[in-house]
DNA sequence: TTCCAGGGGTAGA
DNA sequence: TCTACCCATGGA
């Protein structure tokens, strides 16, 4: 095995813990989070060295430490791919200045600033985020975790871990075969159609990373995909750092009812109205509001890291 | 058995 | 635009 140690620059307002705990992706394969050690693992394919294990942890001030293990020797091109993957996963290229300005002066949201919350853990590719989002629709969270684990078994192995399968690998499988392997039920044709669209070049979700692209245009493309409705579109946009749309799901409705709405069941328009004043940051404010009881104890436990 | 998950598609009003 | 129903699967 070959090892490479990298230090990747992070913005001053970056928090490793706040990003890793931002939502449930750390629990979906090929991500794996070691709670005790505070290390985020994932297996990733590199262009020359092939499958690699990435071990991400807080680095020195203003940096993230990444240890890479591969079976073959690493080249410069591999290090570049690792670096770009880490930037995407941890949102190191996000500017949250406007968000912190939007909630400045609000005592009940001061914790978001103090703990540098706001970056969302994402997958290196939009393909993987789309698949995982599809795997959160109309299913229990344990079902989502199981499905992502099964999906990841379809990718190549490295040191006991698996890389996420590519669109070409999924599109090469028959629907029946994919259904048996993933147990994703009626979502399987949607998954395969997504994989085929990317593999054929009809869809290029990676271009959605371009900050110049209009949010509504990205939403239009996501909503055109089978199996992707308003929740799924807003969730994928959230992972792109675009928070104009609210990813309202059953858990958000329930948490909002308890935490914000005095126990009264809200309509989705009630929730929309509540966060309308926060403009382009409304989805992020909503998410952190409802996730506070889960997120804050984790951040306090993890302590202030990078 | 029945219900329902970090919903979405469709038909019919 | 709104509502009712269906969709695989698995855990409670």
Short mmCIF file of C-alpha atoms (C1' of nucleotides) in Angstrom, two decimals:
data_model
loop_
_atom_site.label_atom_id
_atom_site.label_comp_id
_atom_site.label_asym_id
_atom_site.label_seq_id
_atom_site.Cartn_x
_atom_site.Cartn_y
_atom_site.Cartn_z
CA UNK A 1 0.00 0.00 0.00
CA UNK A 2 1.09 3.59 -0.74
CA UNK A 3 0.26 6.54 1.48
CA UNK A 4 0.04 10.24 0.77
CA UNK A 5 -0.58 12.97 3.33
CA UNK A 6 -2.18 16.20 2.12
CA UNK A 7 -3.10 19.47 3.83
CA UNK A 8 -5.90 21.25 2.02
CA UNK A 9 -6.61 24.92 2.73
CA UNK A 10 -9.98 25.71 4.32
CA UNK A 11 -11.75 29.06 4.81
CA UNK A 12 -11.45 30.79 8.19
CA UNK A 13 -15.10 30.06 8.99
CA UNK A 14 -14.83 26.34 8.19
CA UNK A 15 -15.72 23.77 10.85
CA UNK A 16 -15.01 20.13 10.11
CA UNK A 17 -17.50 18.87 12.70
CA UNK A 18 -20.29 21.26 11.64
CA UNK A 19 -19.91 20.08 8.05
CA UNK A 20 -19.72 16.36 8.81
CA UNK A 21 -22.76 16.53 11.10
CA UNK A 22 -24.71 18.91 8.81
CA UNK A 23 -27.02 16.08 7.70
CA UNK A 24 -27.08 12.31 7.33
CA UNK A 25 -24.70 11.79 4.41
CA UNK A 26 -21.81 10.78 6.71
CA UNK A 27 -23.82 7.65 7.50
CA UNK A 28 -24.35 6.69 3.86
CA UNK A 29 -21.76 4.48 2.15
CA UNK A 30 -19.17 4.99 0.87
CA UNK A 31 -18.89 7.64 3.59
CA UNK A 32 -18.13 6.32 7.04
CA UNK A 33 -17.58 8.49 10.07
CA UNK A 34 -15.53 7.40 13.08
CA UNK A 35 -17.21 9.27 15.90
CA UNK A 36 -14.47 8.67 18.46
CA UNK A 37 -11.55 9.57 16.21
CA UNK A 38 -13.42 12.35 14.38
CA UNK A 39 -12.35 10.94 11.02
CA UNK A 40 -14.43 10.80 7.85
CA UNK A 41 -13.55 7.94 5.51
CA UNK A 42 -14.52 7.18 1.98
CA UNK A 43 -13.16 5.12 -0.90
CA UNK A 44 -12.67 7.02 -4.13
CA UNK A 45 -11.45 6.16 -7.62
CA UNK A 46 -8.32 7.98 -8.76
CA UNK A 47 -7.44 8.32 -12.47
CA UNK A 48 -4.02 6.66 -12.33
CA UNK A 49 -3.66 4.98 -8.92
CA UNK A 50 -7.15 3.47 -9.07
CA UNK A 51 -9.26 2.88 -5.95
CA UNK A 52 -8.05 4.78 -2.88
CA UNK A 53 -9.12 5.23 0.73
CA UNK A 54 -9.41 8.86 1.83
CA UNK A 55 -9.17 9.65 5.52
CA UNK A 56 -10.33 13.22 6.23
CA UNK A 57 -9.79 14.94 9.57
CA UNK A 58 -9.29 18.45 10.95
CA UNK A 59 -5.80 19.73 10.08
CA UNK A 60 -3.87 22.67 11.45
CA UNK A 61 -5.45 26.13 11.55
CA UNK A 62 -7.34 26.77 8.32
CA UNK A 63 -6.79 23.35 6.83
CA UNK A 64 -8.09 19.81 6.42
CA UNK A 65 -5.80 16.80 6.68
CA UNK A 66 -6.32 14.08 4.09
CA UNK A 67 -4.48 10.76 4.20
CA UNK A 68 -4.76 8.72 1.03
CA UNK A 69 -4.00 5.01 0.76
CA UNK A 70 -3.75 3.26 -2.59
CA UNK A 71 -2.59 -0.10 -3.92
CA UNK A 72 -0.67 1.53 -6.79
CA UNK A 73 1.66 4.54 -6.56
CA UNK A 74 0.08 7.99 -6.68
CA UNK A 75 0.68 10.57 -9.41
CA UNK A 76 0.09 14.34 -9.41
CA UNK A 77 -3.17 13.86 -11.31
CA UNK A 78 -4.42 11.64 -8.48
CA UNK A 79 -3.61 14.26 -5.85
CA UNK A 80 -5.55 16.82 -7.87
CA UNK A 81 -8.63 14.59 -7.94
CA UNK A 82 -8.36 13.99 -4.18
CA UNK A 83 -8.11 17.70 -3.55
CA UNK A 84 -11.14 18.55 -5.70
CA UNK A 85 -13.17 15.75 -4.07
CA UNK A 86 -12.39 17.06 -0.58
CA UNK A 87 -13.27 20.63 -1.56
CA UNK A 88 -16.61 19.43 -2.88
CA UNK A 89 -17.37 17.04 0.02
CA UNK A 90 -16.63 19.61 2.71
CA UNK A 91 -17.89 22.70 0.88
CA UNK A 92 -14.49 24.41 1.17
CA UNK A 93 -15.34 26.67 -1.78
CA UNK A 94 -18.57 27.97 -0.23
CA UNK A 95 -18.88 31.59 0.89
CA UNK A 96 -21.24 31.80 3.86
CA UNK A 97 -20.69 35.50 4.60
CA UNK A 98 -24.16 36.42 3.40
CA UNK A 99 -25.74 33.69 5.51
CA UNK A 100 -24.08 34.87 8.71
CA UNK A 101 -25.11 38.43 7.89
CA UNK A 102 -28.69 37.28 7.36
CA UNK A 103 -28.94 35.83 10.87
CA UNK A 104 -26.77 38.39 12.65
CA UNK A 105 -28.46 39.91 15.69
CA UNK A 106 -30.73 36.93 16.29
CA UNK A 107 -29.88 35.44 19.70
CA UNK A 108 -31.65 32.14 19.01
CA UNK A 109 -29.55 31.56 15.90
CA UNK A 110 -26.24 32.78 17.32
CA UNK A 111 -25.16 29.16 17.77
CA UNK A 112 -25.03 28.80 13.97
CA UNK A 113 -22.39 31.53 13.83
CA UNK A 114 -20.54 30.38 16.94
CA UNK A 115 -20.28 26.81 15.63
CA UNK A 116 -19.69 27.90 12.02
CA UNK A 117 -22.62 25.84 10.79
CA UNK A 118 -23.87 26.14 7.21
CA UNK A 119 -21.68 23.93 5.02
CA UNK A 120 -23.39 20.73 3.85
CA UNK A 121 -21.51 17.47 3.50
CA UNK A 122 -21.78 16.45 -0.16
CA UNK A 123 -20.57 13.66 -2.40
CA UNK A 124 -17.74 14.28 -4.85
CA UNK A 125 -20.17 13.91 -7.76
CA UNK A 126 -23.69 15.17 -8.37
CA UNK A 127 -24.47 11.68 -9.66
CA UNK A 128 -23.90 10.24 -6.19
CA UNK A 129 -25.89 13.02 -4.51
CA UNK A 130 -28.77 12.47 -6.94
CA UNK A 131 -28.79 8.71 -6.29
CA UNK A 132 -28.66 9.18 -2.52
CA UNK A 133 -31.44 11.77 -2.69
CA UNK A 134 -33.57 9.32 -4.67
CA UNK A 135 -32.81 6.75 -1.97
CA UNK A 136 -34.28 9.07 0.70
CA UNK A 137 -37.71 9.36 -0.93
CA UNK A 138 -40.62 7.51 0.68
CA UNK A 139 -38.36 5.26 2.72
CA UNK A 140 -37.19 5.09 6.32
CA UNK A 141 -33.70 6.33 7.11
CA UNK A 142 -32.57 2.80 7.92
CA UNK A 143 -33.80 1.80 4.48
CA UNK A 144 -31.78 4.60 2.90
CA UNK A 145 -28.64 3.48 4.71
CA UNK A 146 -29.20 -0.14 3.70
CA UNK A 147 -29.81 0.81 0.05
CA UNK A 148 -26.65 2.95 -0.14
CA UNK A 149 -24.67 0.13 1.42
CA UNK A 150 -25.96 -2.31 -1.19
CA UNK A 151 -25.34 0.16 -4.03
CA UNK A 152 -21.76 0.68 -2.90
CA UNK A 153 -21.15 -3.06 -3.03
CA UNK A 154 -21.44 -2.64 -6.82
CA UNK A 155 -18.25 -0.51 -6.91
CA UNK A 156 -14.60 -1.63 -6.80
CA UNK A 157 -12.98 -2.63 -3.51
CA UNK A 158 -9.91 -1.16 -1.82
CA UNK A 159 -8.63 -2.18 1.60
CA UNK A 160 -11.99 -3.49 2.78
CA UNK A 161 -13.95 -0.48 1.47
CA UNK A 162 -15.93 0.12 -1.70
CA UNK A 163 -16.13 3.03 -4.15
CA UNK A 164 -19.54 4.30 -5.26
CA UNK A 165 -20.56 2.76 -8.61
CA UNK A 166 -20.41 4.95 -11.71
CA UNK A 167 -23.32 5.78 -14.04
CA UNK A 168 -21.86 3.47 -16.68
CA UNK A 169 -21.69 0.57 -14.22
CA UNK A 170 -25.31 1.08 -13.15
CA UNK A 171 -26.61 1.64 -16.69
CA UNK A 172 -24.96 -1.62 -17.77
CA UNK A 173 -27.18 -3.56 -15.34
CA UNK A 174 -30.67 -4.81 -16.15
CA UNK A 175 -33.52 -3.32 -14.10
CA UNK A 176 -34.30 -6.71 -12.51
CA UNK A 177 -30.67 -7.22 -11.60
CA UNK A 178 -30.46 -3.73 -10.11
CA UNK A 179 -33.68 -4.25 -8.15
CA UNK A 180 -32.33 -7.46 -6.66
CA UNK A 181 -29.01 -5.83 -5.79
CA UNK A 182 -30.38 -2.61 -4.26
CA UNK A 183 -33.89 -3.50 -3.03
CA UNK A 184 -34.92 0.03 -4.07
CA UNK A 185 -38.25 -1.21 -5.38
CA UNK A 186 -40.22 1.10 -7.64
CA UNK A 187 -37.33 3.62 -7.67
CA UNK A 188 -35.07 1.27 -9.63
CA UNK A 189 -36.26 2.34 -13.13
CA UNK A 190 -35.66 5.98 -12.06
CA UNK A 191 -32.14 5.09 -10.89
CA UNK A 192 -31.33 3.28 -14.10
CA UNK A 193 -32.78 6.07 -16.26
CA UNK A 194 -30.62 8.59 -14.39
CA UNK A 195 -27.51 6.46 -14.87
CA UNK A 196 -28.24 6.00 -18.57
CA UNK A 197 -28.86 9.71 -19.13
CA UNK A 198 -25.49 10.59 -17.59
CA UNK A 199 -23.64 7.72 -19.25
CA UNK A 200 -25.00 8.67 -22.69
CA UNK A 201 -24.14 12.33 -22.19
CA UNK A 202 -27.77 13.49 -22.37
CA UNK A 203 -27.42 14.82 -18.82
CA UNK A 204 -24.34 16.45 -17.29
CA UNK A 205 -25.11 17.20 -13.64
CA UNK A 206 -21.47 18.13 -12.95
CA UNK A 207 -22.06 21.39 -14.81
CA UNK A 208 -24.49 22.37 -12.03
CA UNK A 209 -21.43 23.16 -9.92
CA UNK A 210 -20.95 26.28 -12.07
CA UNK A 211 -21.94 29.20 -9.81
CA UNK A 212 -22.91 31.24 -12.86
CA UNK A 213 -25.74 28.82 -13.66
CA UNK A 214 -29.23 29.96 -12.67
CA UNK A 215 -30.79 28.03 -9.78
CA UNK A 216 -34.14 27.76 -11.56
CA UNK A 217 -32.43 26.19 -14.57
CA UNK A 218 -30.80 23.55 -12.37
CA UNK A 219 -34.14 22.93 -10.65
CA UNK A 220 -35.82 22.54 -14.04
CA UNK A 221 -33.29 19.88 -15.03
CA UNK A 222 -33.66 17.98 -11.75
CA UNK A 223 -37.47 18.10 -11.84
CA UNK A 224 -37.39 16.68 -15.37
CA UNK A 225 -35.85 13.48 -13.97
CA UNK A 226 -38.23 10.64 -13.12
CA UNK A 227 -38.56 10.20 -9.37
CA UNK A 228 -37.34 13.71 -8.55
CA UNK A 229 -39.98 16.10 -7.23
CA UNK A 230 -39.84 19.37 -5.25
CA UNK A 231 -38.24 17.83 -2.15
CA UNK A 232 -35.55 16.01 -4.13
CA UNK A 233 -34.75 19.07 -6.24
CA UNK A 234 -34.44 21.30 -3.19
CA UNK A 235 -32.24 18.72 -1.46
CA UNK A 236 -29.81 18.47 -4.38
CA UNK A 237 -29.73 22.27 -4.64
CA UNK A 238 -28.99 22.42 -0.91
CA UNK A 239 -25.93 20.27 -1.47
CA UNK A 240 -24.86 22.75 -4.16
CA UNK A 241 -25.03 25.55 -1.60
CA UNK A 242 -28.21 26.94 -3.15
CA UNK A 243 -30.87 27.42 -0.49
CA UNK A 244 -33.67 29.34 -2.23
CA UNK A 245 -35.94 26.27 -2.23
CA UNK A 246 -36.99 24.47 0.94
CA UNK A 247 -36.38 20.72 1.09
CA UNK A 248 -39.50 19.98 3.12
CA UNK A 249 -39.87 16.32 4.00
CA UNK A 250 -41.74 14.40 6.69
CA UNK A 251 -38.93 14.88 9.23
CA UNK A 252 -38.75 18.64 8.62
CA UNK A 253 -42.55 18.93 9.02
CA UNK A 254 -42.47 17.01 12.29
CA UNK A 255 -39.50 18.90 13.72
CA UNK A 256 -41.00 22.23 12.66
CA UNK A 257 -44.28 21.28 14.34
CA UNK A 258 -42.56 20.59 17.64
CA UNK A 259 -39.80 23.20 17.66
CA UNK A 260 -41.32 26.19 15.88
CA UNK A 261 -45.10 25.77 15.64
CA UNK A 262 -46.13 25.06 19.26
CA UNK A 263 -47.04 21.47 18.44
CA UNK A 264 -49.49 22.44 15.71
CA UNK A 265 -49.16 20.56 12.43
CA UNK A 266 -47.98 23.09 9.82
CA UNK A 267 -48.84 23.22 6.13
CA UNK A 268 -45.89 23.51 3.77
CA UNK A 269 -46.93 27.08 3.01
CA UNK A 270 -46.76 27.85 6.77
CA UNK A 271 -43.13 26.72 6.69
CA UNK A 272 -42.43 28.64 3.48
CA UNK A 273 -43.90 31.81 4.99
CA UNK A 274 -41.80 31.46 8.13
CA UNK A 275 -38.52 31.47 6.22
CA UNK A 276 -39.40 33.82 3.37
CA UNK A 277 -37.62 36.77 5.09
CA UNK A 278 -34.25 35.02 4.79
CA UNK A 279 -34.20 35.31 1.01
CA UNK A 280 -31.64 33.11 -0.73
CA UNK A 281 -30.61 31.60 2.63
CA UNK A 282 -34.10 30.51 3.71
CA UNK A 283 -33.56 26.80 3.11
CA UNK A 284 -30.41 26.79 5.20
CA UNK A 285 -32.00 28.70 8.08
CA UNK A 286 -34.92 26.25 8.05
CA UNK A 287 -32.65 23.23 8.00
CA UNK A 288 -30.45 24.42 10.86
CA UNK A 289 -33.50 25.54 12.89
CA UNK A 290 -35.09 22.09 12.77
CA UNK A 291 -31.80 20.20 13.11
CA UNK A 292 -30.58 22.20 16.12
CA UNK A 293 -31.48 19.59 18.80
CA UNK A 294 -29.55 16.98 16.85
CA UNK A 295 -26.70 19.11 15.57
CA UNK A 296 -25.76 21.27 18.55
CA UNK A 297 -25.00 18.43 21.02
CA UNK A 298 -22.81 16.78 18.39
CA UNK A 299 -20.92 20.01 17.83
CA UNK A 300 -20.47 20.61 21.53
CA UNK A 301 -19.23 17.05 21.93
CA UNK A 302 -16.86 17.30 18.99
CA UNK A 303 -15.52 20.56 20.37
CA UNK A 304 -14.34 23.44 18.26
CA UNK A 305 -12.04 22.00 15.62
CA UNK A 306 -10.76 23.62 12.45
"C1'" DT B 1 -52.32 -7.22 9.73
"C1'" DT B 2 -51.69 -2.39 9.12
"C1'" DC B 3 -49.14 1.70 8.90
"C1'" DC B 4 -45.66 4.62 7.23
"C1'" DA B 5 -40.85 6.14 6.12
"C1'" DG B 6 -35.94 12.45 5.08
"C1'" DG B 7 -42.04 11.53 -1.87
"C1'" DG B 8 -43.42 11.42 -6.65
"C1'" DG B 9 -46.50 10.46 -10.65
"C1'" DT B 10 -50.94 10.52 -12.39
"C1'" DA B 11 -55.88 10.95 -13.04
"C1'" DG B 12 -59.85 13.40 -12.17
"C1'" DA B 13 -62.25 17.24 -10.27
"C1'" DT C 1 -54.34 24.15 -8.31
"C1'" DC C 2 -56.00 20.44 -5.15
"C1'" DT C 3 -56.97 15.67 -3.74
"C1'" DA C 4 -56.85 10.64 -3.76
"C1'" DC C 5 -54.58 6.78 -4.87
"C1'" DC C 6 -50.81 3.92 -6.12
"C1'" DC C 7 -46.07 2.78 -6.06
"C1'" DA C 8 -41.68 -1.72 -3.63
"C1'" DT C 9 -39.68 -2.49 0.54
"C1'" DG C 10 -38.93 -3.34 5.35
"C1'" DG C 11 -39.31 -2.12 10.18
"C1'" DA C 12 -42.49 -1.11 14.00
#
